[in-house]
């Protein structure tokens, strides 16, 4: 019963984040002296992608039977979907809060090497480097490059938070393995998605 109410609460929280008023806004955009572009996209597009990712991840882990503590039943699927929703909402809230507090923003270089007309391997390599940069590097108000603490800190903190309701919390070893796996998968997916966007724009 508690798990069901938890899922319901998370759904309402996500609905608030996806409200039309929020969906009409856009992330802050800035440009440094080297003309690096700050990655920005309409919130409606971002949240639709997040929602699709949550459903896809819950469906995949349901098919794989991960974690083992949740059966492959409708209740198990609700637990997995609630886990993805809770992680996604908490990661987004934490990231926005850290960005507001530090005034740091993710940076995507101009990435000229990914322009169309070049060999695919060269374009892919350049796009991957740009994806890594926009994921792991941030820019402060003065235009200086810094580790992307708002993004990476939010991913780690949200992963630790989701561990409090997952079955892995009962084992220190499984908990550590879950943390490493989730942070690695999430950051890897970010690098891939951002690199793919660069290639599409070029």
PDB file of C-alpha atoms in Angstrom:
ATOM      1  CA  UNK A   1       0.000   0.000   0.000  1.00  0.00           C
ATOM      2  CA  UNK A   2       2.813   2.428   0.865  1.00  0.00           C
ATOM      3  CA  UNK A   3       4.527   1.684  -2.448  1.00  0.00           C
ATOM      4  CA  UNK A   4       1.309   2.481  -4.334  1.00  0.00           C
ATOM      5  CA  UNK A   5       0.829   5.784  -2.526  1.00  0.00           C
ATOM      6  CA  UNK A   6       4.480   6.614  -3.183  1.00  0.00           C
ATOM      7  CA  UNK A   7       3.982   6.069  -6.907  1.00  0.00           C
ATOM      8  CA  UNK A   8       0.832   8.214  -6.864  1.00  0.00           C
ATOM      9  CA  UNK A   9       2.672  11.041  -5.091  1.00  0.00           C
ATOM     10  CA  UNK A  10       5.513  10.926  -7.593  1.00  0.00           C
ATOM     11  CA  UNK A  11       3.067  11.005 -10.503  1.00  0.00           C
ATOM     12  CA  UNK A  12       1.448  14.166  -9.123  1.00  0.00           C
ATOM     13  CA  UNK A  13       4.888  15.732  -8.615  1.00  0.00           C
ATOM     14  CA  UNK A  14       5.863  14.913 -12.190  1.00  0.00           C
ATOM     15  CA  UNK A  15       2.579  16.330 -13.458  1.00  0.00           C
ATOM     16  CA  UNK A  16       3.360  19.600 -11.698  1.00  0.00           C
ATOM     17  CA  UNK A  17       6.750  19.708 -13.399  1.00  0.00           C
ATOM     18  CA  UNK A  18       5.108  19.021 -16.756  1.00  0.00           C
ATOM     19  CA  UNK A  19       2.427  21.673 -16.394  1.00  0.00           C
ATOM     20  CA  UNK A  20       1.809  24.000 -19.392  1.00  0.00           C
ATOM     21  CA  UNK A  21       3.234  26.968 -17.493  1.00  0.00           C
ATOM     22  CA  UNK A  22       6.537  25.158 -16.981  1.00  0.00           C
ATOM     23  CA  UNK A  23       6.557  23.648 -20.462  1.00  0.00           C
ATOM     24  CA  UNK A  24       6.467  27.092 -22.101  1.00  0.00           C
ATOM     25  CA  UNK A  25       9.767  28.176 -20.553  1.00  0.00           C
ATOM     26  CA  UNK A  26      13.323  27.577 -21.742  1.00  0.00           C
ATOM     27  CA  UNK A  27      16.666  26.979 -20.045  1.00  0.00           C
ATOM     28  CA  UNK A  28      18.969  29.976 -19.612  1.00  0.00           C
ATOM     29  CA  UNK A  29      21.423  30.445 -22.486  1.00  0.00           C
ATOM     30  CA  UNK A  30      24.805  32.198 -22.323  1.00  0.00           C
ATOM     31  CA  UNK A  31      27.854  32.508 -24.586  1.00  0.00           C
ATOM     32  CA  UNK A  32      31.477  32.743 -23.404  1.00  0.00           C
ATOM     33  CA  UNK A  33      34.388  34.590 -25.023  1.00  0.00           C
ATOM     34  CA  UNK A  34      35.308  31.527 -27.076  1.00  0.00           C
ATOM     35  CA  UNK A  35      31.762  31.404 -28.497  1.00  0.00           C
ATOM     36  CA  UNK A  36      30.959  28.093 -26.828  1.00  0.00           C
ATOM     37  CA  UNK A  37      27.252  27.347 -26.894  1.00  0.00           C
ATOM     38  CA  UNK A  38      25.284  26.542 -23.768  1.00  0.00           C
ATOM     39  CA  UNK A  39      23.123  23.484 -24.332  1.00  0.00           C
ATOM     40  CA  UNK A  40      19.475  24.548 -24.136  1.00  0.00           C
ATOM     41  CA  UNK A  41      16.170  23.157 -25.324  1.00  0.00           C
ATOM     42  CA  UNK A  42      12.486  23.880 -24.706  1.00  0.00           C
ATOM     43  CA  UNK A  43      11.344  22.332 -21.439  1.00  0.00           C
ATOM     44  CA  UNK A  44       8.381  20.652 -23.141  1.00  0.00           C
ATOM     45  CA  UNK A  45      10.774  18.751 -25.416  1.00  0.00           C
ATOM     46  CA  UNK A  46      13.086  17.885 -22.534  1.00  0.00           C
ATOM     47  CA  UNK A  47      10.306  16.596 -20.290  1.00  0.00           C
ATOM     48  CA  UNK A  48       8.734  14.541 -23.054  1.00  0.00           C
ATOM     49  CA  UNK A  49      12.110  12.888 -23.615  1.00  0.00           C
ATOM     50  CA  UNK A  50      12.503  12.295 -19.877  1.00  0.00           C
ATOM     51  CA  UNK A  51       9.046  10.721 -19.631  1.00  0.00           C
ATOM     52  CA  UNK A  52       9.761   8.448 -22.593  1.00  0.00           C
ATOM     53  CA  UNK A  53      13.079   7.447 -21.033  1.00  0.00           C
ATOM     54  CA  UNK A  54      11.394   6.599 -17.730  1.00  0.00           C
ATOM     55  CA  UNK A  55       8.801   4.349 -19.363  1.00  0.00           C
ATOM     56  CA  UNK A  56      11.423   2.698 -21.582  1.00  0.00           C
ATOM     57  CA  UNK A  57      13.762   2.029 -18.651  1.00  0.00           C
ATOM     58  CA  UNK A  58      10.952   0.641 -16.494  1.00  0.00           C
ATOM     59  CA  UNK A  59       9.818  -1.633 -19.332  1.00  0.00           C
ATOM     60  CA  UNK A  60      13.359  -2.856 -19.999  1.00  0.00           C
ATOM     61  CA  UNK A  61      14.123  -3.617 -16.345  1.00  0.00           C
ATOM     62  CA  UNK A  62      10.720  -5.324 -16.046  1.00  0.00           C
ATOM     63  CA  UNK A  63      11.635  -7.613 -18.956  1.00  0.00           C
ATOM     64  CA  UNK A  64      15.060  -8.303 -17.428  1.00  0.00           C
ATOM     65  CA  UNK A  65      13.649  -8.839 -13.940  1.00  0.00           C
ATOM     66  CA  UNK A  66      15.905  -6.214 -12.372  1.00  0.00           C
ATOM     67  CA  UNK A  67      16.063  -5.737  -9.458  1.00  0.00           C
ATOM     68  CA  UNK A  68      15.346  -9.283  -8.308  1.00  0.00           C
ATOM     69  CA  UNK A  69      13.431  -8.030  -5.280  1.00  0.00           C
ATOM     70  CA  UNK A  70      10.587  -6.828  -7.499  1.00  0.00           C
ATOM     71  CA  UNK A  71       8.546  -9.514  -9.228  1.00  0.00           C
ATOM     72  CA  UNK A  72       7.648  -9.254 -12.909  1.00  0.00           C
ATOM     73  CA  UNK A  73       4.046  -8.395 -12.145  1.00  0.00           C
ATOM     74  CA  UNK A  74       1.972  -5.233 -12.512  1.00  0.00           C
ATOM     75  CA  UNK A  75       2.993  -4.319  -8.967  1.00  0.00           C
ATOM     76  CA  UNK A  76       6.633  -4.886  -9.889  1.00  0.00           C
ATOM     77  CA  UNK A  77       6.219  -2.708 -12.979  1.00  0.00           C
ATOM     78  CA  UNK A  78       4.624   0.010 -10.835  1.00  0.00           C
ATOM     79  CA  UNK A  79       7.630  -0.177  -8.502  1.00  0.00           C
ATOM     80  CA  UNK A  80      10.057   0.112 -11.408  1.00  0.00           C
ATOM     81  CA  UNK A  81       8.150   2.971 -13.003  1.00  0.00           C
ATOM     82  CA  UNK A  82       7.950   4.734  -9.641  1.00  0.00           C
ATOM     83  CA  UNK A  83      11.696   4.263  -9.203  1.00  0.00           C
ATOM     84  CA  UNK A  84      12.417   5.818 -12.600  1.00  0.00           C
ATOM     85  CA  UNK A  85       9.988   8.646 -11.935  1.00  0.00           C
ATOM     86  CA  UNK A  86      11.418   9.340  -8.506  1.00  0.00           C
ATOM     87  CA  UNK A  87      14.975   9.368  -9.842  1.00  0.00           C
ATOM     88  CA  UNK A  88      14.077  11.563 -12.822  1.00  0.00           C
ATOM     89  CA  UNK A  89      12.171  14.152 -10.802  1.00  0.00           C
ATOM     90  CA  UNK A  90      14.753  14.323  -8.004  1.00  0.00           C
ATOM     91  CA  UNK A  91      17.659  14.560 -10.471  1.00  0.00           C
ATOM     92  CA  UNK A  92      15.948  17.389 -12.348  1.00  0.00           C
ATOM     93  CA  UNK A  93      15.056  19.320  -9.186  1.00  0.00           C
ATOM     94  CA  UNK A  94      18.552  18.898  -7.730  1.00  0.00           C
ATOM     95  CA  UNK A  95      20.223  19.944 -10.987  1.00  0.00           C
ATOM     96  CA  UNK A  96      18.102  23.076 -11.337  1.00  0.00           C
ATOM     97  CA  UNK A  97      18.703  23.934  -7.680  1.00  0.00           C
ATOM     98  CA  UNK A  98      22.481  23.538  -7.993  1.00  0.00           C
ATOM     99  CA  UNK A  99      22.556  25.524 -11.240  1.00  0.00           C
ATOM    100  CA  UNK A 100      20.582  28.325  -9.576  1.00  0.00           C
ATOM    101  CA  UNK A 101      22.890  28.311  -6.557  1.00  0.00           C
ATOM    102  CA  UNK A 102      26.166  28.220  -8.501  1.00  0.00           C
ATOM    103  CA  UNK A 103      25.087  29.981 -11.729  1.00  0.00           C
ATOM    104  CA  UNK A 104      26.988  27.292 -13.672  1.00  0.00           C
ATOM    105  CA  UNK A 105      25.645  25.938 -16.954  1.00  0.00           C
ATOM    106  CA  UNK A 106      26.551  22.961 -19.123  1.00  0.00           C
ATOM    107  CA  UNK A 107      28.637  23.931 -22.143  1.00  0.00           C
ATOM    108  CA  UNK A 108      28.688  22.504 -25.657  1.00  0.00           C
ATOM    109  CA  UNK A 109      31.589  23.674 -27.848  1.00  0.00           C
ATOM    110  CA  UNK A 110      30.971  24.801 -31.410  1.00  0.00           C
ATOM    111  CA  UNK A 111      31.987  21.282 -32.538  1.00  0.00           C
ATOM    112  CA  UNK A 112      33.009  22.146 -36.083  1.00  0.00           C
ATOM    113  CA  UNK A 113      34.462  18.661 -36.521  1.00  0.00           C
ATOM    114  CA  UNK A 114      30.956  17.177 -36.532  1.00  0.00           C
ATOM    115  CA  UNK A 115      29.767  19.170 -39.534  1.00  0.00           C
ATOM    116  CA  UNK A 116      28.158  17.300 -42.413  1.00  0.00           C
ATOM    117  CA  UNK A 117      30.314  16.384 -45.384  1.00  0.00           C
ATOM    118  CA  UNK A 118      33.113  14.893 -43.296  1.00  0.00           C
ATOM    119  CA  UNK A 119      33.635  11.116 -42.965  1.00  0.00           C
ATOM    120  CA  UNK A 120      31.194   9.511 -40.536  1.00  0.00           C
ATOM    121  CA  UNK A 121      33.919   8.236 -38.205  1.00  0.00           C
ATOM    122  CA  UNK A 122      35.441  11.713 -37.914  1.00  0.00           C
ATOM    123  CA  UNK A 123      32.013  13.276 -37.309  1.00  0.00           C
ATOM    124  CA  UNK A 124      31.160  10.653 -34.706  1.00  0.00           C
ATOM    125  CA  UNK A 125      34.456  11.165 -32.874  1.00  0.00           C
ATOM    126  CA  UNK A 126      33.995  14.935 -32.788  1.00  0.00           C
ATOM    127  CA  UNK A 127      30.382  14.612 -31.630  1.00  0.00           C
ATOM    128  CA  UNK A 128      31.446  12.206 -28.877  1.00  0.00           C
ATOM    129  CA  UNK A 129      34.076  14.648 -27.634  1.00  0.00           C
ATOM    130  CA  UNK A 130      31.475  17.414 -27.612  1.00  0.00           C
ATOM    131  CA  UNK A 131      29.053  15.138 -25.748  1.00  0.00           C
ATOM    132  CA  UNK A 132      31.705  14.420 -23.122  1.00  0.00           C
ATOM    133  CA  UNK A 133      32.484  18.129 -22.787  1.00  0.00           C
ATOM    134  CA  UNK A 134      28.850  19.189 -22.358  1.00  0.00           C
ATOM    135  CA  UNK A 135      28.291  16.438 -19.782  1.00  0.00           C
ATOM    136  CA  UNK A 136      31.395  16.800 -17.639  1.00  0.00           C
ATOM    137  CA  UNK A 137      32.300  20.485 -18.125  1.00  0.00           C
ATOM    138  CA  UNK A 138      30.387  23.568 -16.972  1.00  0.00           C
ATOM    139  CA  UNK A 139      30.884  27.307 -17.309  1.00  0.00           C
ATOM    140  CA  UNK A 140      30.548  29.867 -14.527  1.00  0.00           C
ATOM    141  CA  UNK A 141      29.410  33.482 -14.804  1.00  0.00           C
ATOM    142  CA  UNK A 142      32.918  34.628 -15.695  1.00  0.00           C
ATOM    143  CA  UNK A 143      33.084  32.168 -18.612  1.00  0.00           C
ATOM    144  CA  UNK A 144      35.592  29.907 -16.852  1.00  0.00           C
ATOM    145  CA  UNK A 145      35.434  26.131 -17.325  1.00  0.00           C
ATOM    146  CA  UNK A 146      34.706  24.012 -14.269  1.00  0.00           C
ATOM    147  CA  UNK A 147      33.697  20.391 -13.539  1.00  0.00           C
ATOM    148  CA  UNK A 148      29.962  20.081 -14.121  1.00  0.00           C
ATOM    149  CA  UNK A 149      29.096  19.794 -10.438  1.00  0.00           C
ATOM    150  CA  UNK A 150      25.395  20.731 -10.832  1.00  0.00           C
ATOM    151  CA  UNK A 151      24.728  17.917 -13.303  1.00  0.00           C
ATOM    152  CA  UNK A 152      27.020  15.217 -11.930  1.00  0.00           C
ATOM    153  CA  UNK A 153      26.193  16.052  -8.313  1.00  0.00           C
ATOM    154  CA  UNK A 154      22.470  15.799  -9.090  1.00  0.00           C
ATOM    155  CA  UNK A 155      22.911  12.392 -10.754  1.00  0.00           C
ATOM    156  CA  UNK A 156      24.892  10.994  -7.809  1.00  0.00           C
ATOM    157  CA  UNK A 157      22.534  12.457  -5.198  1.00  0.00           C
ATOM    158  CA  UNK A 158      19.410  11.244  -7.015  1.00  0.00           C
ATOM    159  CA  UNK A 159      20.939   7.776  -7.350  1.00  0.00           C
ATOM    160  CA  UNK A 160      21.653   7.706  -3.607  1.00  0.00           C
ATOM    161  CA  UNK A 161      18.096   8.864  -2.896  1.00  0.00           C
ATOM    162  CA  UNK A 162      16.562   6.158  -5.086  1.00  0.00           C
ATOM    163  CA  UNK A 163      18.624   3.564  -3.213  1.00  0.00           C
ATOM    164  CA  UNK A 164      16.547   4.290  -0.097  1.00  0.00           C
ATOM    165  CA  UNK A 165      13.484   2.579  -1.619  1.00  0.00           C
ATOM    166  CA  UNK A 166      15.125  -0.081  -3.797  1.00  0.00           C
ATOM    167  CA  UNK A 167      15.796  -3.686  -2.656  1.00  0.00           C
ATOM    168  CA  UNK A 168      19.574  -3.165  -3.022  1.00  0.00           C
ATOM    169  CA  UNK A 169      19.527  -1.036   0.133  1.00  0.00           C
ATOM    170  CA  UNK A 170      19.588  -4.249   2.213  1.00  0.00           C
ATOM    171  CA  UNK A 171      23.083  -5.165   0.976  1.00  0.00           C
ATOM    172  CA  UNK A 172      26.090  -2.847   1.105  1.00  0.00           C
ATOM    173  CA  UNK A 173      27.721  -4.598  -1.857  1.00  0.00           C
ATOM    174  CA  UNK A 174      24.582  -4.521  -4.015  1.00  0.00           C
ATOM    175  CA  UNK A 175      23.974  -0.908  -3.020  1.00  0.00           C
ATOM    176  CA  UNK A 176      27.454   0.156  -4.121  1.00  0.00           C
ATOM    177  CA  UNK A 177      27.124  -1.800  -7.364  1.00  0.00           C
ATOM    178  CA  UNK A 178      23.770  -0.144  -8.046  1.00  0.00           C
ATOM    179  CA  UNK A 179      25.220   3.333  -7.470  1.00  0.00           C
ATOM    180  CA  UNK A 180      28.147   2.766  -9.831  1.00  0.00           C
ATOM    181  CA  UNK A 181      25.907   1.174 -12.469  1.00  0.00           C
ATOM    182  CA  UNK A 182      23.204   3.854 -12.404  1.00  0.00           C
ATOM    183  CA  UNK A 183      25.629   6.789 -12.457  1.00  0.00           C
ATOM    184  CA  UNK A 184      27.574   5.166 -15.290  1.00  0.00           C
ATOM    185  CA  UNK A 185      24.479   4.399 -17.377  1.00  0.00           C
ATOM    186  CA  UNK A 186      22.916   7.830 -16.848  1.00  0.00           C
ATOM    187  CA  UNK A 187      26.078   9.810 -17.651  1.00  0.00           C
ATOM    188  CA  UNK A 188      26.841   7.521 -20.599  1.00  0.00           C
ATOM    189  CA  UNK A 189      23.341   8.082 -21.981  1.00  0.00           C
ATOM    190  CA  UNK A 190      23.799  11.844 -21.593  1.00  0.00           C
ATOM    191  CA  UNK A 191      27.060  11.768 -23.544  1.00  0.00           C
ATOM    192  CA  UNK A 192      25.438   9.709 -26.309  1.00  0.00           C
ATOM    193  CA  UNK A 193      22.301  11.867 -26.540  1.00  0.00           C
ATOM    194  CA  UNK A 194      24.202  15.141 -26.567  1.00  0.00           C
ATOM    195  CA  UNK A 195      26.627  13.861 -29.166  1.00  0.00           C
ATOM    196  CA  UNK A 196      23.732  12.668 -31.308  1.00  0.00           C
ATOM    197  CA  UNK A 197      22.072  16.082 -31.112  1.00  0.00           C
ATOM    198  CA  UNK A 198      25.291  17.725 -32.285  1.00  0.00           C
ATOM    199  CA  UNK A 199      25.450  15.432 -35.336  1.00  0.00           C
ATOM    200  CA  UNK A 200      21.808  16.094 -36.185  1.00  0.00           C
ATOM    201  CA  UNK A 201      22.326  19.861 -36.055  1.00  0.00           C
ATOM    202  CA  UNK A 202      25.355  19.652 -38.340  1.00  0.00           C
TER     203      UNK A 202
END
